[in-house]
mmCIF file with all atom_site columns, C-alpha atoms and ligand atoms in Angstrom:
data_model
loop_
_atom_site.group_PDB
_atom_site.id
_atom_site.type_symbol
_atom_site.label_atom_id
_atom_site.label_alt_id
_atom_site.label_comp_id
_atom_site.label_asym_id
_atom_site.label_entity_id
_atom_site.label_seq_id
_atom_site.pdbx_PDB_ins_code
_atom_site.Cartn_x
_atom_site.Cartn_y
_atom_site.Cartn_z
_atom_site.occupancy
_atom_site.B_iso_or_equiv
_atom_site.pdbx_formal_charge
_atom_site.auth_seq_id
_atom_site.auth_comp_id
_atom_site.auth_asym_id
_atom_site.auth_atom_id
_atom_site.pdbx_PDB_model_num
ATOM   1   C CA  . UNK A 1 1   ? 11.866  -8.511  -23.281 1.00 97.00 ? 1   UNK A CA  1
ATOM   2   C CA  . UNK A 1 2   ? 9.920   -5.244  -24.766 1.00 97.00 ? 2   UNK A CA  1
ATOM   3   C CA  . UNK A 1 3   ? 8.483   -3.992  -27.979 1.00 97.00 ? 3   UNK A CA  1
ATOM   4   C CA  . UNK A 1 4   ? 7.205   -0.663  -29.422 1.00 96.00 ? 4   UNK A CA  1
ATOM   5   C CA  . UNK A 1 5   ? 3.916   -0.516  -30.478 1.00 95.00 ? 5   UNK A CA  1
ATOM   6   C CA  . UNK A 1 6   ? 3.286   3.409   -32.271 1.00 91.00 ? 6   UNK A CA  1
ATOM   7   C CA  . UNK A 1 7   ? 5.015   5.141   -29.533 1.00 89.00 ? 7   UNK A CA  1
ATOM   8   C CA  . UNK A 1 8   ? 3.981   2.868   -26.547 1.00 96.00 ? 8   UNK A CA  1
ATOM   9   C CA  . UNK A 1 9   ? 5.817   0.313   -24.771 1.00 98.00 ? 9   UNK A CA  1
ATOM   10  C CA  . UNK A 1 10  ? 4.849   -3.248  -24.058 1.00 98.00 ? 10  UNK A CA  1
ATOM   11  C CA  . UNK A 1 11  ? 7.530   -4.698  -21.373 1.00 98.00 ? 11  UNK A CA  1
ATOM   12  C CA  . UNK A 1 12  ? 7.554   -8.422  -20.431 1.00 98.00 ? 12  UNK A CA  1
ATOM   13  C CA  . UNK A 1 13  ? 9.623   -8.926  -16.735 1.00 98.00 ? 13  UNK A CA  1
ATOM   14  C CA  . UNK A 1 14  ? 10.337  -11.128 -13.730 1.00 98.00 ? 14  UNK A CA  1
ATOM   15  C CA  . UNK A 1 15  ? 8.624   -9.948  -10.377 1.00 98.00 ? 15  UNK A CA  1
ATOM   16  C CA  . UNK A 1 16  ? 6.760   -8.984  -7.865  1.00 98.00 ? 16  UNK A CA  1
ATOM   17  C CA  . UNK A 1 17  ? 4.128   -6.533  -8.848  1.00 98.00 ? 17  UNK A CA  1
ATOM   18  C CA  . UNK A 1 18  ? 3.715   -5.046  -5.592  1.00 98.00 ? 18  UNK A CA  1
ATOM   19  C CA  . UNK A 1 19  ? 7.467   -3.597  -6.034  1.00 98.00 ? 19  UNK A CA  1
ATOM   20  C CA  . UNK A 1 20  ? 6.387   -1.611  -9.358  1.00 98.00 ? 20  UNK A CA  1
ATOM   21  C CA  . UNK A 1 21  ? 6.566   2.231   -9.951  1.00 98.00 ? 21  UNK A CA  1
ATOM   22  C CA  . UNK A 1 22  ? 3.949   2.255   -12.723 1.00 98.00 ? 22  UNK A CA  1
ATOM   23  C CA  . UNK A 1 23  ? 1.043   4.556   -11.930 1.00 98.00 ? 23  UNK A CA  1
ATOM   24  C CA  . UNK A 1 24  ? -1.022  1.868   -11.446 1.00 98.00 ? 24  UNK A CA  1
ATOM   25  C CA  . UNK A 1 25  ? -1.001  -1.937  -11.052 1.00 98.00 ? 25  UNK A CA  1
ATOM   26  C CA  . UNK A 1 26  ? -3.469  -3.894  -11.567 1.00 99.00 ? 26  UNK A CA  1
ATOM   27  C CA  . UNK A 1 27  ? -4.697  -6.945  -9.151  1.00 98.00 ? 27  UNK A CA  1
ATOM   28  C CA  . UNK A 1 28  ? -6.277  -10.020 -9.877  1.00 98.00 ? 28  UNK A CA  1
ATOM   29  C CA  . UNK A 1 29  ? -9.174  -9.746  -7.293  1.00 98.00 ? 29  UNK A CA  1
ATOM   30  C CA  . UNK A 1 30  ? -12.589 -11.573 -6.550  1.00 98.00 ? 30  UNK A CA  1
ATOM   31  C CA  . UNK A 1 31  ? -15.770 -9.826  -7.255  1.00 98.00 ? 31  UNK A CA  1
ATOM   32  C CA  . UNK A 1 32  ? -16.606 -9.225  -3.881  1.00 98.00 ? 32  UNK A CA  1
ATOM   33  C CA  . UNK A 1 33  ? -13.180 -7.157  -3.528  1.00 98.00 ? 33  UNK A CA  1
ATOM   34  C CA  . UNK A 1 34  ? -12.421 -8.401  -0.181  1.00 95.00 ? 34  UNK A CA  1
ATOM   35  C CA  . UNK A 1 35  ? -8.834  -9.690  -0.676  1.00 95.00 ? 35  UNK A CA  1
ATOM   36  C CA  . UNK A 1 36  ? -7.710  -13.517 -1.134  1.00 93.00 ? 36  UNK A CA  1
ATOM   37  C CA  . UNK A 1 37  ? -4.464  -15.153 -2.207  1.00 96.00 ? 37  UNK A CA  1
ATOM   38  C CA  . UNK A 1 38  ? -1.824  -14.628 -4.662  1.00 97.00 ? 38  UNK A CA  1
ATOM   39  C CA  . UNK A 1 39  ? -1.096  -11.106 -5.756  1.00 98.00 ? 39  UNK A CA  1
ATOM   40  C CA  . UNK A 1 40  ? -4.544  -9.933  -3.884  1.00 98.00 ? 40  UNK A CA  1
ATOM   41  C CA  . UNK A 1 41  ? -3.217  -11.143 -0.672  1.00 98.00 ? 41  UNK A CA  1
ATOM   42  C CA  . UNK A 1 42  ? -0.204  -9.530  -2.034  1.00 98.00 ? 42  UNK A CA  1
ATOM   43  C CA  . UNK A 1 43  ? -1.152  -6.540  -2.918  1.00 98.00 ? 43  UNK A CA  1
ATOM   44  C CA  . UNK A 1 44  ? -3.083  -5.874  0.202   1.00 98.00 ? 44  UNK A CA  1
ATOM   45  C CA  . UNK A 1 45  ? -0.347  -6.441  2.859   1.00 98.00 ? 45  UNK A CA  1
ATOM   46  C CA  . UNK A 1 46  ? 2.223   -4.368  0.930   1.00 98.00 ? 46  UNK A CA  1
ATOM   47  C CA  . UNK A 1 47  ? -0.220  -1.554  0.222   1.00 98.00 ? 47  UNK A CA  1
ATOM   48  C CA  . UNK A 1 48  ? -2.071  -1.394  3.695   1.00 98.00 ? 48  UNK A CA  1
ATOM   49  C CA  . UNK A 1 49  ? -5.487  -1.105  4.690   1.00 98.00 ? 49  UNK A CA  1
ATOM   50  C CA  . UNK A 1 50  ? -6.453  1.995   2.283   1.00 98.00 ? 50  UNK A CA  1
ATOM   51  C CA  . UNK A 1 51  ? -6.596  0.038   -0.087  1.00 98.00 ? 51  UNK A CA  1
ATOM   52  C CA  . UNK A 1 52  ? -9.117  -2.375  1.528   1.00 98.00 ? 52  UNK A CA  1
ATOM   53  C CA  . UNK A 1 53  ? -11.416 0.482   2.647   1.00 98.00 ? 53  UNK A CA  1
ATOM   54  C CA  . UNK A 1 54  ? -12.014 2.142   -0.554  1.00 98.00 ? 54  UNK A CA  1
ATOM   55  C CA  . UNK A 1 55  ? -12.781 -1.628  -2.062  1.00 98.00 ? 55  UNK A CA  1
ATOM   56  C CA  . UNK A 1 56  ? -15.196 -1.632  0.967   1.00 98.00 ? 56  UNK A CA  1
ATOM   57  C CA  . UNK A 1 57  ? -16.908 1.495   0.046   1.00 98.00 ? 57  UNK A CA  1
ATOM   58  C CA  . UNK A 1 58  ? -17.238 0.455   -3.965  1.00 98.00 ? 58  UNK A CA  1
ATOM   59  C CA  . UNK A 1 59  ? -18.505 -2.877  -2.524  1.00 98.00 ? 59  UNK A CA  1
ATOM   60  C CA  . UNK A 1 60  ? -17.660 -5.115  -5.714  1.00 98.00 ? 60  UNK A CA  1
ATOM   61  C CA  . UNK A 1 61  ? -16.548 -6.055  -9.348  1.00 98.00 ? 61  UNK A CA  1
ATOM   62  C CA  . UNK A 1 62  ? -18.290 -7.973  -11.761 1.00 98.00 ? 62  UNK A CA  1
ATOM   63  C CA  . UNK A 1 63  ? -15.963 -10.486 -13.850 1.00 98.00 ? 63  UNK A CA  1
ATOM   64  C CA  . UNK A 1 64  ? -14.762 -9.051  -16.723 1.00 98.00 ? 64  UNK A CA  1
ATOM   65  C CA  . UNK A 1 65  ? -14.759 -5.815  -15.211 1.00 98.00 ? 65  UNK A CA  1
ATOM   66  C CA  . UNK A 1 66  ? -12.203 -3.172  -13.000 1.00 98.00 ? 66  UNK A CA  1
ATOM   67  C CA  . UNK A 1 67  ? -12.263 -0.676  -10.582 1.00 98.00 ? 67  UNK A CA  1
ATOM   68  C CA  . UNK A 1 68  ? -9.840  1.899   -9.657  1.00 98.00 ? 68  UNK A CA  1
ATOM   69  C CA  . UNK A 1 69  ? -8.480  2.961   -5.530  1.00 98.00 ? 69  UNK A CA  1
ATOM   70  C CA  . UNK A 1 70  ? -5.786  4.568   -3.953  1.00 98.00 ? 70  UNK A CA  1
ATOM   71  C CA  . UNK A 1 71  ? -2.525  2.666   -4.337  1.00 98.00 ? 71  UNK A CA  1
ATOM   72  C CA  . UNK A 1 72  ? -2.324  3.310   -0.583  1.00 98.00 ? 72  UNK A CA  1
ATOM   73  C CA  . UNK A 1 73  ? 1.391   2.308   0.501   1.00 98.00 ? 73  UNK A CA  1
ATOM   74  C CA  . UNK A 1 74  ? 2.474   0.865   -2.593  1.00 98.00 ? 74  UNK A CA  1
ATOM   75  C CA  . UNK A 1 75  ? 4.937   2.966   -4.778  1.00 98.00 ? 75  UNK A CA  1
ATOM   76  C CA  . UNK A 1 76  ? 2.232   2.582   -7.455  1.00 98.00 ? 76  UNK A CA  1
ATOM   77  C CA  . UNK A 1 77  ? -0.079  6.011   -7.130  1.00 98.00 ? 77  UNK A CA  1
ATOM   78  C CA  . UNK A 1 78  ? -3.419  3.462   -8.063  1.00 98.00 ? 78  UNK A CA  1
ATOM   79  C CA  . UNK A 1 79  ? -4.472  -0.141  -7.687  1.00 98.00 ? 79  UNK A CA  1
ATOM   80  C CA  . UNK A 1 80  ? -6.760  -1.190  -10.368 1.00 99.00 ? 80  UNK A CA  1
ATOM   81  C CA  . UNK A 1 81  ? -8.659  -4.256  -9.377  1.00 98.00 ? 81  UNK A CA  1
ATOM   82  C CA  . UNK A 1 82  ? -9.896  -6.603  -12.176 1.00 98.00 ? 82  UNK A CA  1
ATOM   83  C CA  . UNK A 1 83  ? -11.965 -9.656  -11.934 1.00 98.00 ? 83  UNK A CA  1
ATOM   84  C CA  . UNK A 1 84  ? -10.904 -12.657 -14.391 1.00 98.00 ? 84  UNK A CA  1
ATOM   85  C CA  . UNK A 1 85  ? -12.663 -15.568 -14.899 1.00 98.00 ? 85  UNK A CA  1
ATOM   86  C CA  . UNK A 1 86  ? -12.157 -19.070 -13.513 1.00 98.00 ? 86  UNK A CA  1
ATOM   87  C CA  . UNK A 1 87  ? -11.725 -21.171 -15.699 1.00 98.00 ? 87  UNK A CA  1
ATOM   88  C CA  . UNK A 1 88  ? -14.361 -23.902 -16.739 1.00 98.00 ? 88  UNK A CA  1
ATOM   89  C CA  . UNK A 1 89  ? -12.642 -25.852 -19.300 1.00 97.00 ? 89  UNK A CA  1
ATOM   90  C CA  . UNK A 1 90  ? -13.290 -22.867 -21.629 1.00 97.00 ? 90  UNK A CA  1
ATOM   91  C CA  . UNK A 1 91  ? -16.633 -22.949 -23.283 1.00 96.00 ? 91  UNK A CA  1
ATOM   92  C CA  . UNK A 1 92  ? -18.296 -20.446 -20.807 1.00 97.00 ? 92  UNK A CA  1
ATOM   93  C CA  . UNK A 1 93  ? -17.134 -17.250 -22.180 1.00 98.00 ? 93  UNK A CA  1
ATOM   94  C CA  . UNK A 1 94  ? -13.860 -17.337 -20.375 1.00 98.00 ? 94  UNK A CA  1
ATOM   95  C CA  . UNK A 1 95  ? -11.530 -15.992 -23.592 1.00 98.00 ? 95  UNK A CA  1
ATOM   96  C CA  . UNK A 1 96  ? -14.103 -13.017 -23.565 1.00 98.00 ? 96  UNK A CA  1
ATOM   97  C CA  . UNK A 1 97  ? -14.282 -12.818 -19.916 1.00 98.00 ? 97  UNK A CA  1
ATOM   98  C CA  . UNK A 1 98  ? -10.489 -12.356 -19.619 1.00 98.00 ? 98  UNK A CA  1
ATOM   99  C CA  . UNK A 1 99  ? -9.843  -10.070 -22.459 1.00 98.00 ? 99  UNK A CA  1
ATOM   100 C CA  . UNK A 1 100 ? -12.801 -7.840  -20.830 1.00 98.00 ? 100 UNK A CA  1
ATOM   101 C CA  . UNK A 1 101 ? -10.826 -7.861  -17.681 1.00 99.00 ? 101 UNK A CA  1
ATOM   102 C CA  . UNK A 1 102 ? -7.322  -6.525  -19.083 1.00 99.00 ? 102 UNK A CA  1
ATOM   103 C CA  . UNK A 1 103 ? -9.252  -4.007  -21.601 1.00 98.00 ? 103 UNK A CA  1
ATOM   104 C CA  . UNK A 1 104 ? -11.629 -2.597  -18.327 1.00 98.00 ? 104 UNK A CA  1
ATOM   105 C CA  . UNK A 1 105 ? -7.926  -2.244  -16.635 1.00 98.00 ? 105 UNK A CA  1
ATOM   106 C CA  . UNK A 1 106 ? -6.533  -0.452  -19.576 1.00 98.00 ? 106 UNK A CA  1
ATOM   107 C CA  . UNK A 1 107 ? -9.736  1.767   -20.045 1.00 98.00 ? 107 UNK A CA  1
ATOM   108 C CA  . UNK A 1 108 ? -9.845  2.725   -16.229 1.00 98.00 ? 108 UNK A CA  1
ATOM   109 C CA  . UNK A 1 109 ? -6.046  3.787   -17.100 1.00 98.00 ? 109 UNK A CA  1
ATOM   110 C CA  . UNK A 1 110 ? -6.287  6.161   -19.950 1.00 97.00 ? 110 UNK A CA  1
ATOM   111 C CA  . UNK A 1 111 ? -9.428  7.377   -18.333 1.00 97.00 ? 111 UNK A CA  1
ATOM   112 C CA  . UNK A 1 112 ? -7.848  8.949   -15.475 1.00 97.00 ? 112 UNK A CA  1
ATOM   113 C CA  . UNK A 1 113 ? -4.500  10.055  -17.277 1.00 97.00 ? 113 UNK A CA  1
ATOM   114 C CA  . UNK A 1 114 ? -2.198  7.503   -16.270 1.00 98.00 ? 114 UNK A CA  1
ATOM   115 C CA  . UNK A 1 115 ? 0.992   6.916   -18.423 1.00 98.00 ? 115 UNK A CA  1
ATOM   116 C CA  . UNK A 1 116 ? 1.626   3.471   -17.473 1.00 98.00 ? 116 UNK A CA  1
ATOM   117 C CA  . UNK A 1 117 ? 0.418   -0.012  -16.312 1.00 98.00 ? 117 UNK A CA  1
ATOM   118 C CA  . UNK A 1 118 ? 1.715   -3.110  -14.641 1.00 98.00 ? 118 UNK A CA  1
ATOM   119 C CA  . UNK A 1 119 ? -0.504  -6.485  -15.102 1.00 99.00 ? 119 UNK A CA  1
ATOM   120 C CA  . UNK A 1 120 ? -0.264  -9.945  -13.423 1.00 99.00 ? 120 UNK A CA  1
ATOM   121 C CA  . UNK A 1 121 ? -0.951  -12.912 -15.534 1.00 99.00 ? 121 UNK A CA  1
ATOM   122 C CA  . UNK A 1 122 ? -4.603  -12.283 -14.228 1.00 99.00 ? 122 UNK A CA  1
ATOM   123 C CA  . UNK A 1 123 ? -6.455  -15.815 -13.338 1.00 98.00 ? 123 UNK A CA  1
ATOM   124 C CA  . UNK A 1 124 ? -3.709  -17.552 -14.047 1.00 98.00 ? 124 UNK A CA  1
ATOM   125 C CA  . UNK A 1 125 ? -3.310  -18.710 -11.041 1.00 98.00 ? 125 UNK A CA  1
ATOM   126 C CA  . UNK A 1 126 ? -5.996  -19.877 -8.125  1.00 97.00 ? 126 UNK A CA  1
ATOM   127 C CA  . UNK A 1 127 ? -8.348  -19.480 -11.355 1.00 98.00 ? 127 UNK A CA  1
ATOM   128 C CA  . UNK A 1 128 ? -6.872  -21.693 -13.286 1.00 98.00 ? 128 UNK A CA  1
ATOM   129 C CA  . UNK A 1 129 ? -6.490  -20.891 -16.795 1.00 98.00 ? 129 UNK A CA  1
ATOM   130 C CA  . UNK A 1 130 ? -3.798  -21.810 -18.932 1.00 98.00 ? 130 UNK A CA  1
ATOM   131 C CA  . UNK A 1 131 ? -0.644  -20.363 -19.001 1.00 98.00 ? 131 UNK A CA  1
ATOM   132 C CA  . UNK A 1 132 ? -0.361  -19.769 -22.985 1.00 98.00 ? 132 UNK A CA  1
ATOM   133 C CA  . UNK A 1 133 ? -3.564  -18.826 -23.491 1.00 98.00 ? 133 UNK A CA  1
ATOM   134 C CA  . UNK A 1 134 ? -4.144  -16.800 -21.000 1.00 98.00 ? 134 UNK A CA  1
ATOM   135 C CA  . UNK A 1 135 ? -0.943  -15.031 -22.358 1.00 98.00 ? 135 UNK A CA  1
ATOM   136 C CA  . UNK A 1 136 ? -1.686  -14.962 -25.712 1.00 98.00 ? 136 UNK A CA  1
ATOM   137 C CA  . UNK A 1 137 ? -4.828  -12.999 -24.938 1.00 98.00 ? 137 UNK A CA  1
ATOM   138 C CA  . UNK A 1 138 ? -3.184  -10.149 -22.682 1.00 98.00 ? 138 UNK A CA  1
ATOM   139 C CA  . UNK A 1 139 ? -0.784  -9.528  -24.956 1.00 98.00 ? 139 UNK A CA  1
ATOM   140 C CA  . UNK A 1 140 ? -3.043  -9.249  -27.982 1.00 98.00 ? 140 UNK A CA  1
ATOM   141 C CA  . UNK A 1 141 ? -5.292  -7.165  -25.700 1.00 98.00 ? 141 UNK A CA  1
ATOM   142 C CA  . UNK A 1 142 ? -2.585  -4.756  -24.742 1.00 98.00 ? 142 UNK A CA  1
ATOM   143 C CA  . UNK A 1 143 ? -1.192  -4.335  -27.860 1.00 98.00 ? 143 UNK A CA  1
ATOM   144 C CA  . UNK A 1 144 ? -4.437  -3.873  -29.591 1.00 97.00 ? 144 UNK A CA  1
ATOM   145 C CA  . UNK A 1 145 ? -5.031  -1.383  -27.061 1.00 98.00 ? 145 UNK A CA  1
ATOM   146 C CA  . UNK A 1 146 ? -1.770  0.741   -27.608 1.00 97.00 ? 146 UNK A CA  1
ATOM   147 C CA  . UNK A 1 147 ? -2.245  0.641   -31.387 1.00 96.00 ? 147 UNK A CA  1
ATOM   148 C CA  . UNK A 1 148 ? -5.551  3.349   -30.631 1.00 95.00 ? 148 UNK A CA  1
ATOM   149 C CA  . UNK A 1 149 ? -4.465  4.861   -27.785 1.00 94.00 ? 149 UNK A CA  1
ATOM   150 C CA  . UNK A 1 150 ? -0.794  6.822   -27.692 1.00 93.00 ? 150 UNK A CA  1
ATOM   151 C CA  . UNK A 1 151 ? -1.466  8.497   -24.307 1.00 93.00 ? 151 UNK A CA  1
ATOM   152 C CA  . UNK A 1 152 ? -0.544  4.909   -22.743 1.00 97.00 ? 152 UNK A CA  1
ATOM   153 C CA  . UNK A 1 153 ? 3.124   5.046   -22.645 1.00 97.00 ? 153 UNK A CA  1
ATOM   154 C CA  . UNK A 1 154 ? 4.228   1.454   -21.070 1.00 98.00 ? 154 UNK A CA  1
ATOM   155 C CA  . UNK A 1 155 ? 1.845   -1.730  -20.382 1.00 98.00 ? 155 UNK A CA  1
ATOM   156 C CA  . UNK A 1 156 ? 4.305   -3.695  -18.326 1.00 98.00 ? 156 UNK A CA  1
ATOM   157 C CA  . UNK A 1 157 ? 3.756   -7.280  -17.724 1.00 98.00 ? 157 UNK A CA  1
ATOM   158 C CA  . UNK A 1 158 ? 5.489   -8.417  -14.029 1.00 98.00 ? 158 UNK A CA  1
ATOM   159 C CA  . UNK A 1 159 ? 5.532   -11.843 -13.769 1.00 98.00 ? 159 UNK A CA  1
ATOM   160 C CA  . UNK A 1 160 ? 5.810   -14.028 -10.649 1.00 98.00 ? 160 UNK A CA  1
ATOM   161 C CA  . UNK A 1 161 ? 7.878   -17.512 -12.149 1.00 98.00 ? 161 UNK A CA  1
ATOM   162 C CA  . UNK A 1 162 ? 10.134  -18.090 -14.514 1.00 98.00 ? 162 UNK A CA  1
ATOM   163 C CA  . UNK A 1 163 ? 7.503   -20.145 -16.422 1.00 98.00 ? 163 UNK A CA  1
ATOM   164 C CA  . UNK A 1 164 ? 4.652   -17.707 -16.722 1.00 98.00 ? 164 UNK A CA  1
ATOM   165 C CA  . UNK A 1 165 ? 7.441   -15.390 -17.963 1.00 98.00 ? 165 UNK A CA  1
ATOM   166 C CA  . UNK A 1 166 ? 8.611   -18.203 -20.234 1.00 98.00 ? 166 UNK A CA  1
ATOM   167 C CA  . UNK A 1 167 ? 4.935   -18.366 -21.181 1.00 98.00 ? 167 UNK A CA  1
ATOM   168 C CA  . UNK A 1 168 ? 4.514   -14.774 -21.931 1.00 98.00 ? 168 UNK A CA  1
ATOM   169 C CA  . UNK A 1 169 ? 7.483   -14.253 -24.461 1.00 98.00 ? 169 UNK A CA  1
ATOM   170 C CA  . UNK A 1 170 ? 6.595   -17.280 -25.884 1.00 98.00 ? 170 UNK A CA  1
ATOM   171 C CA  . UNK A 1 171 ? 3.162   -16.088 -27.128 1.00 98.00 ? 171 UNK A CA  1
ATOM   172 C CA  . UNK A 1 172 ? 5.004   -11.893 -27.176 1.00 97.00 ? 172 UNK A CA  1
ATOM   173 C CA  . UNK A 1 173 ? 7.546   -13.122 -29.787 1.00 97.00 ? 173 UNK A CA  1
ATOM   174 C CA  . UNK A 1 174 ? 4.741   -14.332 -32.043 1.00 95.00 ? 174 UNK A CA  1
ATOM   175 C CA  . UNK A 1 175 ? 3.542   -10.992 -32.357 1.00 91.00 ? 175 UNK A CA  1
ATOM   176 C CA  . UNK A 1 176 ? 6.602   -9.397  -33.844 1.00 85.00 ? 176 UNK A CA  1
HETATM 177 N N1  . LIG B 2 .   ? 3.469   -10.253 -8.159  1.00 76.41 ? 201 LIG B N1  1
HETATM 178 C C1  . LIG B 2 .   ? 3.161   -10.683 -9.401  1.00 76.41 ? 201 LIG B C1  1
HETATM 179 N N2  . LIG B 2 .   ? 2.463   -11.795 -9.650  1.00 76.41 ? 201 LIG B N2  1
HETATM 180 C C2  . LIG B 2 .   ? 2.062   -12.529 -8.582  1.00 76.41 ? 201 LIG B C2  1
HETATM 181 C C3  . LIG B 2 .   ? 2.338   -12.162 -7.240  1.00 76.41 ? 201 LIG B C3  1
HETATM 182 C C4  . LIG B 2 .   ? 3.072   -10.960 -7.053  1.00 76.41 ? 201 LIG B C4  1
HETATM 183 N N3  . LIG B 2 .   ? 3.390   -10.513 -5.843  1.00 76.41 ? 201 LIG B N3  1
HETATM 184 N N4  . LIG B 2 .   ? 1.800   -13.113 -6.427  1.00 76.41 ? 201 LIG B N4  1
HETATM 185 C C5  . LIG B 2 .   ? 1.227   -14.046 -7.219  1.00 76.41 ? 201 LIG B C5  1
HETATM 186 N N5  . LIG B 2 .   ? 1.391   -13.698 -8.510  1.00 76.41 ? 201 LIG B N5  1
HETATM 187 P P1  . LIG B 2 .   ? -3.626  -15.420 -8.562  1.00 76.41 ? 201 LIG B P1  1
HETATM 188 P P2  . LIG B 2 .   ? -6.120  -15.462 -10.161 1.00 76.41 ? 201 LIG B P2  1
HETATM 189 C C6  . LIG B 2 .   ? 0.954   -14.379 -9.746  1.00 76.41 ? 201 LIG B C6  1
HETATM 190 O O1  . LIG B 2 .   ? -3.950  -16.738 -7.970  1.00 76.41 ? 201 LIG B O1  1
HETATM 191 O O2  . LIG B 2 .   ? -5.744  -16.765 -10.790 1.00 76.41 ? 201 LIG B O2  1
HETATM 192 C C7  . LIG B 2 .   ? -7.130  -14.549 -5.133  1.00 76.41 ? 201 LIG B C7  1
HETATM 193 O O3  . LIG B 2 .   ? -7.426  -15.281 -3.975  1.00 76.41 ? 201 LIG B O3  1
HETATM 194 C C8  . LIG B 2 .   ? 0.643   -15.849 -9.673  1.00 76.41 ? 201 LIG B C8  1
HETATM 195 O O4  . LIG B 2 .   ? 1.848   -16.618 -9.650  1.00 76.41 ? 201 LIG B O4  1
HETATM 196 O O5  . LIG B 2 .   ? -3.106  -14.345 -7.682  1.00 76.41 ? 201 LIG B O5  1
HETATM 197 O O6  . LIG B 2 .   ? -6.672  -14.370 -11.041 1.00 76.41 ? 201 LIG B O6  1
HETATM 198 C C9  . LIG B 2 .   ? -8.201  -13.522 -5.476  1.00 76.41 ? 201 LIG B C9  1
HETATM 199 O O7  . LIG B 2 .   ? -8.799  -12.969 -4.317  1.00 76.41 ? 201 LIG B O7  1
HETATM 200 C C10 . LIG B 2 .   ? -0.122  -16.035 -10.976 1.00 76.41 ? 201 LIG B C10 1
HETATM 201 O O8  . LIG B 2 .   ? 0.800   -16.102 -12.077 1.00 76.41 ? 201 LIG B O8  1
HETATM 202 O O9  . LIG B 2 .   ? -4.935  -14.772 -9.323  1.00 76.41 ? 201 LIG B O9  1
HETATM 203 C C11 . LIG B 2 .   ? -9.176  -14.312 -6.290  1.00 76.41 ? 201 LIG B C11 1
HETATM 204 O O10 . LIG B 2 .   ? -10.092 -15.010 -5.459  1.00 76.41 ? 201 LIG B O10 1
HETATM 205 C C12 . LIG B 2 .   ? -0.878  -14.700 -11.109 1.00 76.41 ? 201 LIG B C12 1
HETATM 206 O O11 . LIG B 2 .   ? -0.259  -13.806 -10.182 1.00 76.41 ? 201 LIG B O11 1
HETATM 207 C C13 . LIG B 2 .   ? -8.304  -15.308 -7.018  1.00 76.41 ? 201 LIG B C13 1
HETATM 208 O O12 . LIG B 2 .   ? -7.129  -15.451 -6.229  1.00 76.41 ? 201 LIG B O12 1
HETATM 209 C C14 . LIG B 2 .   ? -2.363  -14.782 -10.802 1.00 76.41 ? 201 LIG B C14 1
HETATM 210 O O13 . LIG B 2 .   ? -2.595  -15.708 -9.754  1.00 76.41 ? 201 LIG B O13 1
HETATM 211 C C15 . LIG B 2 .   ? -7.882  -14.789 -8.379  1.00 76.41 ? 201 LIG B C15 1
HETATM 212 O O14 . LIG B 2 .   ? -7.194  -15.824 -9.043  1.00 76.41 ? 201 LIG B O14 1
#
């Protein structure tokens, strides 16, 4: 599932982000950048241990925020790492928290010329926020995002499950 926002693409699909050919994908990390689970874990082992050493030598991420590396291996030229929040039954800034994360992602993006993006559903998972909210705020974050900025060509969204896919065209095809 896709749709055009000004002359940007927002692309929902079923995957594994580590196979992507964006410029950059983005990982769901942990603030002290040294690898974990899920796509992290992921991410890492496809992308081999360049990766790891340049997240060494920045050290760490506070939630909310991203930083940029090499995409080492990977097909991807970048890795952005973002931190997400885990979530706390929701009344501890976690809404902002997350929206901070995809926007710091997008920013890093535009700000070094890249043309396109691939997300996870970012602390969806080990962080446990839920699936439809968590959804409805990337997408509105993303497409908020391409409505300003036109030198972001495609935000794709790769997606592990059929449900958080389910989840995320859900929530996209309310926005159309
Ligand atoms: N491609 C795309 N999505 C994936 C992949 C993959 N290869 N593998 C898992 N997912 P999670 P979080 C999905 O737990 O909730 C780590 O230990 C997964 O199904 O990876 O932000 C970090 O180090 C889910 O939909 O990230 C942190 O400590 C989504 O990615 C912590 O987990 C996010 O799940 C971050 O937790």
């Amino acid at each position: 599932m896709q749709i055009e926002i000004n002359q940007g693409l927002i692309v929902l699909a079923e995957g594994d982000i580590t196979e992507e050919e964006t410029d950059a994908i983005v990982n769901a990390a942990n603030s002290r950048l040294r690898g974990g689970a899920g796509v992290d874990g992921a991410i890492h082992r496809a992308g081999g241990p360049s990766i790891m050493a340049e997240c060494r030598r920045i050290g760490g991420c506070l939630t909310g925020q991203a930083v940029i590396t090499t995409g080492g291996e990977l097909k991807a030229k970048h890795v952005i790492h973002t931190v997400g929040p885990v979530y706390r039954g929701g009344t501890r800034g976690e809404a902002d928290l997350l929206r901070s994360a995809y926007l710091s992602s997008l920013k890093l993006a535009t700000a070094g010329g890249l043309k396109s993006i691939a997300f996870p559903a970012i602390s969806t998972g080990v962080y446990g926020y839920p699936l439809a909210e968590a959804a409805r705020i990337a997408l509105a974050t993303a497409i908020d995002y391409l409505r300003d900025h036109t030198d972001l060509e495609v935000v794709r969204f790769v997606l592990f499950d059929r449900r958080t896919y389910d989840a995320f065209a859900g929530e996209l095809k309310k926005f159309i």
